[in-house]
Amino acid sequence: MISNSSKLLSMLPIVLPLIGALLCFVIPPRWRSFIGLLFSWSTLAACFGLVWLLATRGLTEHHLGGWEAPLGIRLRIDGLAGVFLVLTGMVGVPVGHFAMSFFKQKQPASRGVPFFWPLWLFLWASLNGIFLSADLFNLYVLLEIMGLAAVSLAILSGKAAALLAGLRYFFAALVGSMLYLMGVVLAYGSAGTLDLGLLGASLPAESITVRIAFALMMAGLLIKTALFPLHFWLPEAHSSAEAPVSAILSALVVKASFYLILRLWVEVFDGSVTFAAAQALGALGGVAAVWGSYQALRQTQLKRMVAHSTVGQIGYLFLIFPLITLSPGWEGEAPWLTSAWTAGIYQALAHGFAKSAMFLAVGIFVLAVGSDDKSSVLNMVGRLPMTTFAFALAGTSLIGLPPSGGFVAKWMLLKATFSSGQWWWAPLIVWGSFLTAGYVFMILRLSFAPSEAAPVKALNPVPKTLEVTALALGIGAILIGFRAEEVMSLLEIASPFAESVQPVTEEGGHD
Amino acid sequence: MTDQGWILLAIVASSLGPGILIFFLKEERVAARTALNLFGAILKVVLIGFVLRGFFLGEEYEFRYGIGEDLEFHLRVDSLALLFSVLSSVLWLVTTIYAIGYLKGFPNRRRFFGFFSICVTASTGIALAGNVVTFFIFYEFLTLATYPLVVHLGSRKALEAGRIYLWYTIGGGTVLFVGVVWLFVLVGSVEFGQTELLRNLPIAQNTELILLFWVIIAGLGVKAALVPLHGWLPVAMVAPAPVSALLHAVAVVKAGVFGIMRIVVDVFGFDLAGDLGVLYPLAVLAAITIVFGSIRALAQDDLKRRLAYSTVSQLSYITLGIALSGMLASLGSLVHLVHQGVMKITLFFCAGIIAETLRIHRISDMNGIGRRLPLTMTAFTVGALGMIGLPPVAGFISKWYLGFGGLEAGYSWVVPLLLLSSLLNAAYFLPILRRAWFCEPDRKWETHRSSRWWETPGMLLFPALFTALLSLLLGLFAGSEWSVRELAIQIIDAWFPLP
Amino acid sequence: MDIEPHQLYAVTAGMVFCMSLAGVFLCRHFFQKIIAINMLGASIFLLLVSIGARDEDGFPDPVPHAMVITGLVVAVSASAFALGLARRIHRTTGRTGFSDTE
């Protein structure tokens, strides 16, 4: 009985948004927000339920359709998947509320607006699918659905710039998927299975084909994650989309491919990864952290600045790879592995909250002033204090100032850097933070400037919902810095670095 | 959490709560805002008084909360923490009254008082922090919360000052961050007082420890305004007077100095720091800052800027006292922590009154100002004489102990240094007093703030008079058992345990 | 040296893959890019089929075939979407490709 209900529960995060999306396609547009929000909330509830089940009963996996692993499709939920499921839900629901009143407010509405809800729910279903699926080919299909839905969302406004950026985004996503698929095919050719767990066990370690397969899959996913120098498509695509869409793209979509990279790196191809490859990946990440932040500092347009900031923040994610990969011949303890692993996931979490809050806040500024120039934030402290505050909170977390989620992430990252002896990453981490402080406070400084610097124009009305959702996400970015313990214990479930993996059958020690 | 831990949280929350609530009040609700502010300030003083009493009766107060891994939020009371929190809570109460009077009629008061309360939260947190991480969290928090106050006026000058302020403090914070993480990697979570952790490291790591020490001091030195990291302090004087008074004379700069104290005494320990040979360079740096600040102060015509440079110089007395690492020098350092705060806040209060009542900012315009503002200038005189170190004002006590401390440590150059510094102090304060009291007024005073009974609104005047009186009393009753000196002696006893 | 037919297919697939990958990055015209991406897909499917056919006993492995069919569906819909988007860009801006200056 319990296993049936938990099986159902583990499918709900995919099935619920899928049903919602289909429903939203067929019902008249004025009902869509309501139905969409209803399904958003229930998806969030399902994610929480699933994570609760995970926390109380440990690692679970299910075979859809009753087929066993080599043939069937496996759903698997562990700590890592749980964290990303909850992140997606907790960012997705406020962004949904934001989108509802944002599109109502924004006049004239473009033709694409009614498609927001079905597309976003499709996207959400594919994201959750990526987090839960344990089959390489399924993951390919889900990546393609994700790409299609994400690009469609990005071009909702129908403006020429958005269309062009969207097409570039789509080409990048397609090439990424193709490279990934080629890798999948090669991996299948050498191991004869597509299941993540079985592949990890059966791949020959020193095979050149496996290396090529891994390299192809990584290249494809890196394009999708927009790691420097493959980030060429991101700034335009993310900044030309509508505000709630930018938030989703920056906070969640790039995380899905990062999640896959993590999984492949530590679970499937852990026999083929080399120290040199890890160092190279870390170097790209470090350069991205500095370059993206520097580019953000140079932008004169708000949304473009925030989009470039995403490039920089993604760089931090990749700094963990050299830290979780031991140098050849390393014997003995490596206590920093858990730190680095948690740092990366915490960075993904903190960035998810902070970046969505920042895109929403900037979206409010742009909506209120009607211009995307950075001068539109002049005197915003006086006029839209709540939104400015949301921006400031998000910025605090991005810089990594305490108390915030970003601080916890940077703390653990820097600690792992020092204790692994790879101190050369520290200047990059610090420099990136410093540049981040530069652009965050550049905006805050402008927001304090008095209005006589610019002609005072009445602001377009800003509904309270918009401000509240942006602030809620900003507060979320701060609050996760207060309680890292739960996330860490969740991550330990089936973590590749935990001392003991909890078996499924463990039912607590009370009986 | 030990049973008494909640009270420490309450001390921190007593300013954070009102600070947050103020943001939800409408701008026009002056009465409610004032009530909230005063309630928070008084509650904090009462709570700290309660803890002070309990502490002397032998109670222990501690609050712990794990954030995750080895990050722990830890509040704790020891005598040094008490000294600093008594200072900041009492001065906050006084400054709140002053600020309410000062900002009457200013725009955006809600924002001002909100952030003002949050700043004091950070300052109390720094005082009560029980480990390095908690200290660092509040230290950075202070940076963030003071920024809106520095740029409060929103003028081009204020924004520029804010920019400089941020680059300095964020830069310092980043360096400190690296230092703190480094410390963690070496020995794990360090609670203040666990000096044995670093002392027990093998001697081979001494070079690394020396480097670590300077990284941390460089981070803290920004807020402690050690030359050459002092550049932000004079610039930040564009902020409204209550901000300069409380934050730039007491909270922010003291956070830096307090941090240096904690690092030298409670993390490295005098023994280890002495063995590493880092204290003597620190003392020299402090000495340079003392002289440099005083010389720069001489050249300033803007009253607040002169006071700011004076702060740069006076702060380093505290650092100097710690770096000399003797009992008497430490005692001088600790009493100066309090005395300098009280005297400097008096001077800034007076500067604010002069600026607000008469719109006078330059010293060269202050001829005969004593006739127009006799009470204010009396308070100013008391503060200035204290800074110079004339008995019986409190500043004398600090310099006395510092001088003896220098001799005790065997650095005889400290005495001439103190004499030189006092001479310079006199050189930049006495001309102000001469102009104020003995020169003929060369202008008609325009009055911008008035009161029916006093020379300026009572809300501005009385805080200044109160702190002036306090600095007199602290000096006069330095020998009594309720003086700062007694509390400081308790701290010294803990720092230099008898064998 | 004997070359099995499926090895021949595999080598061809690899060559086509590399050529079309170069095409994706070198071509500026939208339509050329879409074609190149389709060829990229085709080379992968070719490889898949050759992997499915390598069994000595002559029984083809069904999994690659299922993958090819699914992959074709995905590829067709992606191409349709890309073509639609490209046409829309052409209608609104008159552009047929990404300009060199970008």
PDB file of C-alpha atoms in Angstrom, chain C:
ATOM      1  CA  MET C   1      41.012  -6.053 -43.179  1.00  0.00           C
ATOM      2  CA  ASP C   2      37.332  -6.828 -43.266  1.00  0.00           C
ATOM      3  CA  ILE C   3      34.907  -4.074 -42.592  1.00  0.00           C
ATOM      4  CA  GLU C   4      31.494  -5.114 -41.365  1.00  0.00           C
ATOM      5  CA  PRO C   5      28.617  -3.157 -42.892  1.00  0.00           C
ATOM      6  CA  HIS C   6      27.583  -1.733 -39.510  1.00  0.00           C
ATOM      7  CA  GLN C   7      31.117  -0.435 -38.964  1.00  0.00           C
ATOM      8  CA  LEU C   8      30.958   1.302 -42.301  1.00  0.00           C
ATOM      9  CA  TYR C   9      27.710   2.921 -41.252  1.00  0.00           C
ATOM     10  CA  ALA C  10      29.239   3.949 -37.950  1.00  0.00           C
ATOM     11  CA  VAL C  11      32.237   5.606 -39.621  1.00  0.00           C
ATOM     12  CA  THR C  12      29.977   7.381 -42.078  1.00  0.00           C
ATOM     13  CA  ALA C  13      27.839   8.547 -39.198  1.00  0.00           C
ATOM     14  CA  GLY C  14      30.868   9.981 -37.438  1.00  0.00           C
ATOM     15  CA  MET C  15      31.956  11.843 -40.573  1.00  0.00           C
ATOM     16  CA  VAL C  16      28.520  13.278 -41.203  1.00  0.00           C
ATOM     17  CA  PHE C  17      28.299  14.278 -37.572  1.00  0.00           C
ATOM     18  CA  CYS C  18      31.538  16.258 -37.721  1.00  0.00           C
ATOM     19  CA  MET C  19      30.653  17.885 -41.028  1.00  0.00           C
ATOM     20  CA  SER C  20      27.232  18.975 -39.960  1.00  0.00           C
ATOM     21  CA  LEU C  21      28.535  20.202 -36.606  1.00  0.00           C
ATOM     22  CA  ALA C  22      30.928  22.441 -38.523  1.00  0.00           C
ATOM     23  CA  GLY C  23      28.000  23.478 -40.697  1.00  0.00           C
ATOM     24  CA  VAL C  24      25.924  24.569 -37.720  1.00  0.00           C
ATOM     25  CA  PHE C  25      28.604  26.960 -36.566  1.00  0.00           C
ATOM     26  CA  LEU C  26      29.805  28.165 -39.965  1.00  0.00           C
ATOM     27  CA  CYS C  27      26.522  28.779 -41.757  1.00  0.00           C
ATOM     28  CA  ARG C  28      24.841  32.119 -41.214  1.00  0.00           C
ATOM     29  CA  HIS C  29      21.563  31.539 -43.000  1.00  0.00           C
ATOM     30  CA  PHE C  30      18.764  30.293 -40.746  1.00  0.00           C
ATOM     31  CA  PHE C  31      17.715  27.649 -43.221  1.00  0.00           C
ATOM     32  CA  GLN C  32      21.249  26.315 -43.636  1.00  0.00           C
ATOM     33  CA  LYS C  33      21.564  26.041 -39.884  1.00  0.00           C
ATOM     34  CA  ILE C  34      18.304  24.124 -39.615  1.00  0.00           C
ATOM     35  CA  ILE C  35      19.415  21.745 -42.349  1.00  0.00           C
ATOM     36  CA  ALA C  36      22.752  21.249 -40.617  1.00  0.00           C
ATOM     37  CA  ILE C  37      21.048  20.435 -37.330  1.00  0.00           C
ATOM     38  CA  ASN C  38      18.823  17.946 -39.112  1.00  0.00           C
ATOM     39  CA  MET C  39      21.851  16.293 -40.618  1.00  0.00           C
ATOM     40  CA  LEU C  40      23.373  16.166 -37.181  1.00  0.00           C
ATOM     41  CA  GLY C  41      20.296  14.260 -36.076  1.00  0.00           C
ATOM     42  CA  ALA C  42      20.444  11.997 -39.119  1.00  0.00           C
ATOM     43  CA  SER C  43      24.043  11.026 -38.421  1.00  0.00           C
ATOM     44  CA  ILE C  44      23.138  10.089 -34.862  1.00  0.00           C
ATOM     45  CA  PHE C  45      20.229   7.962 -36.046  1.00  0.00           C
ATOM     46  CA  LEU C  46      22.495   6.258 -38.534  1.00  0.00           C
ATOM     47  CA  LEU C  47      24.909   5.402 -35.772  1.00  0.00           C
ATOM     48  CA  LEU C  48      22.051   4.123 -33.636  1.00  0.00           C
ATOM     49  CA  VAL C  49      20.837   1.838 -36.366  1.00  0.00           C
ATOM     50  CA  SER C  50      24.349   0.550 -36.938  1.00  0.00           C
ATOM     51  CA  ILE C  51      24.648  -0.173 -33.205  1.00  0.00           C
ATOM     52  CA  GLY C  52      21.348  -2.006 -33.343  1.00  0.00           C
ATOM     53  CA  ALA C  53      22.529  -4.123 -36.262  1.00  0.00           C
ATOM     54  CA  ARG C  54      25.860  -5.269 -34.900  1.00  0.00           C
ATOM     55  CA  ASP C  55      24.522  -8.427 -33.271  1.00  0.00           C
ATOM     56  CA  GLU C  56      26.289 -11.447 -34.786  1.00  0.00           C
ATOM     57  CA  ASP C  57      23.145 -13.617 -34.865  1.00  0.00           C
ATOM     58  CA  GLY C  58      21.296 -11.105 -36.995  1.00  0.00           C
ATOM     59  CA  PHE C  59      18.696 -10.222 -34.395  1.00  0.00           C
ATOM     60  CA  PRO C  60      18.485  -6.461 -34.335  1.00  0.00           C
ATOM     61  CA  ASP C  61      18.511  -4.793 -30.913  1.00  0.00           C
ATOM     62  CA  PRO C  62      15.075  -3.141 -30.514  1.00  0.00           C
ATOM     63  CA  VAL C  63      16.109  -0.380 -28.120  1.00  0.00           C
ATOM     64  CA  PRO C  64      18.051   1.731 -30.670  1.00  0.00           C
ATOM     65  CA  HIS C  65      15.137   1.505 -33.064  1.00  0.00           C
ATOM     66  CA  ALA C  66      12.752   2.765 -30.457  1.00  0.00           C
ATOM     67  CA  MET C  67      15.214   5.571 -29.805  1.00  0.00           C
ATOM     68  CA  VAL C  68      15.423   6.443 -33.502  1.00  0.00           C
ATOM     69  CA  ILE C  69      11.648   6.648 -33.832  1.00  0.00           C
ATOM     70  CA  THR C  70      11.305   8.844 -30.766  1.00  0.00           C
ATOM     71  CA  GLY C  71      14.264  10.919 -31.883  1.00  0.00           C
ATOM     72  CA  LEU C  72      12.703  11.459 -35.307  1.00  0.00           C
ATOM     73  CA  VAL C  73       9.497  12.713 -33.763  1.00  0.00           C
ATOM     74  CA  VAL C  74      11.434  15.138 -31.599  1.00  0.00           C
ATOM     75  CA  ALA C  75      13.605  16.246 -34.527  1.00  0.00           C
ATOM     76  CA  VAL C  76      10.622  16.873 -36.790  1.00  0.00           C
ATOM     77  CA  SER C  77       8.832  18.982 -34.214  1.00  0.00           C
ATOM     78  CA  ALA C  78      11.985  20.919 -33.376  1.00  0.00           C
ATOM     79  CA  SER C  79      12.658  21.616 -37.052  1.00  0.00           C
ATOM     80  CA  ALA C  80       9.073  22.723 -37.575  1.00  0.00           C
ATOM     81  CA  PHE C  81       9.352  25.076 -34.617  1.00  0.00           C
ATOM     82  CA  ALA C  82      12.671  26.481 -35.830  1.00  0.00           C
ATOM     83  CA  LEU C  83      11.324  26.999 -39.347  1.00  0.00           C
ATOM     84  CA  GLY C  84       8.238  28.754 -38.017  1.00  0.00           C
ATOM     85  CA  LEU C  85      10.351  30.993 -35.870  1.00  0.00           C
ATOM     86  CA  ALA C  86      12.741  31.782 -38.721  1.00  0.00           C
ATOM     87  CA  ARG C  87       9.835  32.673 -41.029  1.00  0.00           C
ATOM     88  CA  ARG C  88       8.378  34.930 -38.372  1.00  0.00           C
ATOM     89  CA  ILE C  89      11.718  36.710 -37.998  1.00  0.00           C
ATOM     90  CA  HIS C  90      11.939  37.107 -41.742  1.00  0.00           C
ATOM     91  CA  ARG C  91       8.444  38.593 -41.830  1.00  0.00           C
ATOM     92  CA  THR C  92       9.057  41.078 -39.008  1.00  0.00           C
ATOM     93  CA  THR C  93      12.637  42.117 -39.713  1.00  0.00           C
ATOM     94  CA  GLY C  94      13.446  40.872 -43.183  1.00  0.00           C
ATOM     95  CA  ARG C  95      16.503  39.069 -41.888  1.00  0.00           C
ATOM     96  CA  THR C  96      17.511  35.672 -43.138  1.00  0.00           C
ATOM     97  CA  GLY C  97      20.476  35.017 -40.883  1.00  0.00           C
ATOM     98  CA  PHE C  98      22.534  36.167 -37.954  1.00  0.00           C
ATOM     99  CA  SER C  99      24.715  39.071 -39.020  1.00  0.00           C
ATOM    100  CA  ASP C 100      28.462  38.745 -38.813  1.00  0.00           C
ATOM    101  CA  THR C 101      28.940  41.653 -36.496  1.00  0.00           C
ATOM    102  CA  GLU C 102      27.137  40.037 -33.595  1.00  0.00           C
TER     103      GLU C 102
END
